[in-house]
Amino acid sequence: MSSGGILYVVGIGPGAEAHATPAALRAIAEAQVVVGYTTYIKLVRHLLEGKEIVRTGMTEEISRARAAVERARDGAIVTLVSSGDPGIYGMVGLVFQVLKDIGWRRGEPPELRIVPGVTALNSCASLMGAPLVHDFCGISLSDLLTPWPVIARRIEAAASADFVIGFYNPASGRRTRQIVEAQSIIRRYRSGETPVALVKSAYRKLQHAVLTDLDSFLNYEIGMLTTVLVGSSNTYVFEGYMVTPRGYTNKYTSDGEVLDGQHPGYSLVVAEPAEEKEEA
Ligand code: SAH
């Protein structure tokens, strides 16, 4: 067997280089071949001098993953670039599909190195304050590869369980119906005043953030570069920030004193007896 190369699958974060990790930048610097969707390649173009670049369009994801795997198997150091985190709606899933198709085994070339990045949920949350400080989930509204009834069921479950919801891929030029349906599903469980943030192109040149609410957010532009953050029933707006409390006020005063009947380090004591008793 010929000596194989290395396949880095790298997340470069939301945009600006300052938000890519040093490990991600090192993987790009080390690469002989850099593979990625044109937009992401552009974001790191100043790091690419002297490297072979394989740029492909959005719909050529499978051939991009295949090209990256094949070049690395043949001995090159290849870096496949994804925006955000490569493992969150990113390229690493397709890489595994290609590896499976070619019968790759762990320990055989190429050596796989997955480098995490700051995902859109993190970067967009940081621009809005503290929306994800309590339980949240991510849902992609793209039904190009997932049937809409499956997505709708997940929205319903997340809405009924009062998760903060981060919508990836909320809409595109052709795909505009999904976010409208998502709004009406969530509205069945949450008030129209629930805070909603629309963050477009976080940490990129055209960054634009809007803080609005569940009844009004569809009046604003939502596209392929937008992440939509929908608050839980506890999320509130403070000084233009979106804040989901962790629940400290259930247990402590603002001076840090423990409230009567509560115990630090132990489960929160609730006033109402729990409806379903757990078996001892
Ligand atoms: N792997 C990426 C997600 C790819 S799916 C990550 O971890 O972030 C593409 C979706 O991600 C977009 O439709 C948008 O909803 C979101 N997204 C990616 N980058 C973004 C950014 N800089 N600002 C806002 N949303 C972004």
PDB file of N, CA, C and O and ligand atoms in Angstrom, residues 14 82-85 88-90 118-120 124 167-170 199-202 204 224-227, ligand 1:
ATOM      1  N   PRO A  14     -17.524  31.355  11.621  1.00  0.00           N
ATOM      2  CA  PRO A  14     -18.552  32.098  10.891  1.00  0.00           C
ATOM      3  C   PRO A  14     -18.021  32.920   9.721  1.00  0.00           C
ATOM      4  O   PRO A  14     -18.752  33.190   8.776  1.00  0.00           O
ATOM      5  N   SER A  82     -15.044  23.823   5.602  1.00  0.00           N
ATOM      6  CA  SER A  82     -16.486  23.969   5.827  1.00  0.00           C
ATOM      7  C   SER A  82     -16.682  25.269   6.597  1.00  0.00           C
ATOM      8  O   SER A  82     -15.797  25.676   7.349  1.00  0.00           O
ATOM      9  N   SER A  83     -17.819  25.903   6.460  1.00  0.00           N
ATOM     10  CA  SER A  83     -18.073  27.067   7.312  1.00  0.00           C
ATOM     11  C   SER A  83     -18.510  26.585   8.689  1.00  0.00           C
ATOM     12  O   SER A  83     -18.951  25.446   8.845  1.00  0.00           O
ATOM     13  N   GLY A  84     -18.384  27.427   9.674  1.00  0.00           N
ATOM     14  CA  GLY A  84     -18.826  27.062  11.019  1.00  0.00           C
ATOM     15  C   GLY A  84     -18.073  25.844  11.532  1.00  0.00           C
ATOM     16  O   GLY A  84     -16.845  25.819  11.536  1.00  0.00           O
ATOM     17  N   ASP A  85     -18.817  24.838  11.939  1.00  0.00           N
ATOM     18  CA  ASP A  85     -18.240  23.573  12.383  1.00  0.00           C
ATOM     19  C   ASP A  85     -18.498  22.528  11.294  1.00  0.00           C
ATOM     20  O   ASP A  85     -19.612  22.457  10.781  1.00  0.00           O
ATOM     21  N   ILE A  88     -21.466  20.105  11.991  1.00  0.00           N
ATOM     22  CA  ILE A  88     -22.828  20.605  12.202  1.00  0.00           C
ATOM     23  C   ILE A  88     -23.355  21.061  10.852  1.00  0.00           C
ATOM     24  O   ILE A  88     -22.936  22.092  10.325  1.00  0.00           O
ATOM     25  N   TYR A  89     -24.230  20.262  10.274  1.00  0.00           N
ATOM     26  CA  TYR A  89     -24.717  20.465   8.902  1.00  0.00           C
ATOM     27  C   TYR A  89     -23.527  20.743   7.978  1.00  0.00           C
ATOM     28  O   TYR A  89     -23.608  21.610   7.103  1.00  0.00           O
ATOM     29  N   GLY A  90     -22.438  20.038   8.185  1.00  0.00           N
ATOM     30  CA  GLY A  90     -21.213  20.326   7.444  1.00  0.00           C
ATOM     31  C   GLY A  90     -20.711  19.120   6.668  1.00  0.00           C
ATOM     32  O   GLY A  90     -21.343  18.066   6.611  1.00  0.00           O
ATOM     33  N   VAL A 118     -16.333  27.277  15.245  1.00  0.00           N
ATOM     34  CA  VAL A 118     -17.453  27.957  15.906  1.00  0.00           C
ATOM     35  C   VAL A 118     -18.667  27.881  14.979  1.00  0.00           C
ATOM     36  O   VAL A 118     -18.637  28.402  13.866  1.00  0.00           O
ATOM     37  N   THR A 119     -19.707  27.194  15.423  1.00  0.00           N
ATOM     38  CA  THR A 119     -20.890  27.034  14.572  1.00  0.00           C
ATOM     39  C   THR A 119     -21.771  28.290  14.602  1.00  0.00           C
ATOM     40  O   THR A 119     -21.634  29.144  15.498  1.00  0.00           O
ATOM     41  N   ALA A 120     -22.674  28.392  13.634  1.00  0.00           N
ATOM     42  CA  ALA A 120     -23.532  29.583  13.532  1.00  0.00           C
ATOM     43  C   ALA A 120     -24.317  29.835  14.819  1.00  0.00           C
ATOM     44  O   ALA A 120     -24.512  30.983  15.211  1.00  0.00           O
ATOM     45  N   CYS A 124     -23.872  33.491  16.238  1.00  0.00           N
ATOM     46  CA  CYS A 124     -25.077  34.341  16.219  1.00  0.00           C
ATOM     47  C   CYS A 124     -25.532  34.641  17.643  1.00  0.00           C
ATOM     48  O   CYS A 124     -25.934  35.768  17.950  1.00  0.00           O
ATOM     49  N   PHE A 167     -32.703  27.943  14.061  1.00  0.00           N
ATOM     50  CA  PHE A 167     -32.984  27.409  12.721  1.00  0.00           C
ATOM     51  C   PHE A 167     -31.832  27.707  11.781  1.00  0.00           C
ATOM     52  O   PHE A 167     -31.519  28.873  11.511  1.00  0.00           O
ATOM     53  N   TYR A 168     -31.206  26.645  11.286  1.00  0.00           N
ATOM     54  CA  TYR A 168     -30.235  26.752  10.207  1.00  0.00           C
ATOM     55  C   TYR A 168     -31.017  26.633   8.885  1.00  0.00           C
ATOM     56  O   TYR A 168     -32.099  26.036   8.856  1.00  0.00           O
ATOM     57  N   ASN A 169     -30.427  27.146   7.805  1.00  0.00           N
ATOM     58  CA  ASN A 169     -31.056  27.056   6.474  1.00  0.00           C
ATOM     59  C   ASN A 169     -32.537  27.443   6.503  1.00  0.00           C
ATOM     60  O   ASN A 169     -33.395  26.689   6.024  1.00  0.00           O
ATOM     61  N   PRO A 170     -32.880  28.602   7.071  1.00  0.00           N
ATOM     62  CA  PRO A 170     -34.294  28.917   7.246  1.00  0.00           C
ATOM     63  C   PRO A 170     -35.038  29.145   5.927  1.00  0.00           C
ATOM     64  O   PRO A 170     -36.229  28.860   5.846  1.00  0.00           O
ATOM     65  N   VAL A 199     -30.143  36.669  12.512  1.00  0.00           N
ATOM     66  CA  VAL A 199     -28.752  37.091  12.366  1.00  0.00           C
ATOM     67  C   VAL A 199     -28.244  36.656  11.002  1.00  0.00           C
ATOM     68  O   VAL A 199     -28.244  35.467  10.674  1.00  0.00           O
ATOM     69  N   LYS A 200     -27.856  37.653  10.223  1.00  0.00           N
ATOM     70  CA  LYS A 200     -27.369  37.368   8.868  1.00  0.00           C
ATOM     71  C   LYS A 200     -25.869  37.617   8.810  1.00  0.00           C
ATOM     72  O   LYS A 200     -25.387  38.627   9.331  1.00  0.00           O
ATOM     73  N   SER A 201     -25.145  36.682   8.197  1.00  0.00           N
ATOM     74  CA  SER A 201     -23.710  36.861   7.953  1.00  0.00           C
ATOM     75  C   SER A 201     -22.930  37.294   9.190  1.00  0.00           C
ATOM     76  O   SER A 201     -22.150  38.258   9.148  1.00  0.00           O
ATOM     77  N   ALA A 202     -23.131  36.596  10.283  1.00  0.00           N
ATOM     78  CA  ALA A 202     -22.409  36.911  11.520  1.00  0.00           C
ATOM     79  C   ALA A 202     -20.900  36.938  11.273  1.00  0.00           C
ATOM     80  O   ALA A 202     -20.354  36.047  10.624  1.00  0.00           O
ATOM     81  N   ARG A 204     -19.199  38.536   9.306  1.00  0.00           N
ATOM     82  CA  ARG A 204     -18.772  38.789   7.924  1.00  0.00           C
ATOM     83  C   ARG A 204     -19.095  40.245   7.605  1.00  0.00           C
ATOM     84  O   ARG A 204     -19.777  40.919   8.366  1.00  0.00           O
ATOM     85  N   MET A 224     -30.538  32.638   2.936  1.00  0.00           N
ATOM     86  CA  MET A 224     -29.592  31.522   3.103  1.00  0.00           C
ATOM     87  C   MET A 224     -28.496  31.801   4.118  1.00  0.00           C
ATOM     88  O   MET A 224     -27.867  30.880   4.622  1.00  0.00           O
ATOM     89  N   LEU A 225     -28.240  33.087   4.364  1.00  0.00           N
ATOM     90  CA  LEU A 225     -27.142  33.417   5.274  1.00  0.00           C
ATOM     91  C   LEU A 225     -27.663  33.852   6.637  1.00  0.00           C
ATOM     92  O   LEU A 225     -26.948  34.453   7.431  1.00  0.00           O
ATOM     93  N   THR A 226     -28.947  33.540   6.879  1.00  0.00           N
ATOM     94  CA  THR A 226     -29.565  33.936   8.145  1.00  0.00           C
ATOM     95  C   THR A 226     -29.691  32.741   9.065  1.00  0.00           C
ATOM     96  O   THR A 226     -30.015  31.634   8.623  1.00  0.00           O
ATOM     97  N   THR A 227     -29.449  32.962  10.346  1.00  0.00           N
ATOM     98  CA  THR A 227     -29.824  31.992  11.382  1.00  0.00           C
ATOM     99  C   THR A 227     -30.924  32.638  12.209  1.00  0.00           C
ATOM    100  O   THR A 227     -30.839  33.817  12.552  1.00  0.00           O
TER     101      THR A 227
HETATM  102  N1  SAH B   1     -21.507  24.122   9.227  1.00  0.00           N
HETATM  103  C1  SAH B   1     -22.190  25.397   9.387  1.00  0.00           C
HETATM  104  C2  SAH B   1     -23.660  25.334   9.008  1.00  0.00           C
HETATM  105  C3  SAH B   1     -23.910  25.060   7.544  1.00  0.00           C
HETATM  106  S1  SAH B   1     -25.616  25.107   7.139  1.00  0.00           S
HETATM  107  C4  SAH B   1     -22.032  25.870  10.842  1.00  0.00           C
HETATM  108  O1  SAH B   1     -21.614  25.089  11.690  1.00  0.00           O
HETATM  109  O2  SAH B   1     -22.342  27.040  11.120  1.00  0.00           O
HETATM  110  C5  SAH B   1     -25.768  26.755   6.517  1.00  0.00           C
HETATM  111  C6  SAH B   1     -26.588  27.620   7.462  1.00  0.00           C
HETATM  112  O3  SAH B   1     -25.798  27.980   8.585  1.00  0.00           O
HETATM  113  C7  SAH B   1     -27.055  28.930   6.875  1.00  0.00           C
HETATM  114  O4  SAH B   1     -28.261  28.780   6.135  1.00  0.00           O
HETATM  115  C8  SAH B   1     -27.275  29.773   8.125  1.00  0.00           C
HETATM  116  O5  SAH B   1     -28.497  29.419   8.733  1.00  0.00           O
HETATM  117  C9  SAH B   1     -26.159  29.256   9.035  1.00  0.00           C
HETATM  118  N2  SAH B   1     -24.948  30.110   8.995  1.00  0.00           N
HETATM  119  C10 SAH B   1     -23.711  29.726   8.625  1.00  0.00           C
HETATM  120  N3  SAH B   1     -22.829  30.737   8.752  1.00  0.00           N
HETATM  121  C11 SAH B   1     -23.521  31.799   9.241  1.00  0.00           C
HETATM  122  C12 SAH B   1     -23.172  33.153   9.594  1.00  0.00           C
HETATM  123  N4  SAH B   1     -21.918  33.601   9.460  1.00  0.00           N
HETATM  124  N5  SAH B   1     -24.151  33.968  10.051  1.00  0.00           N
HETATM  125  C13 SAH B   1     -25.420  33.531  10.184  1.00  0.00           C
HETATM  126  N6  SAH B   1     -25.804  32.262   9.880  1.00  0.00           N
HETATM  127  C14 SAH B   1     -24.873  31.408   9.399  1.00  0.00           C
END
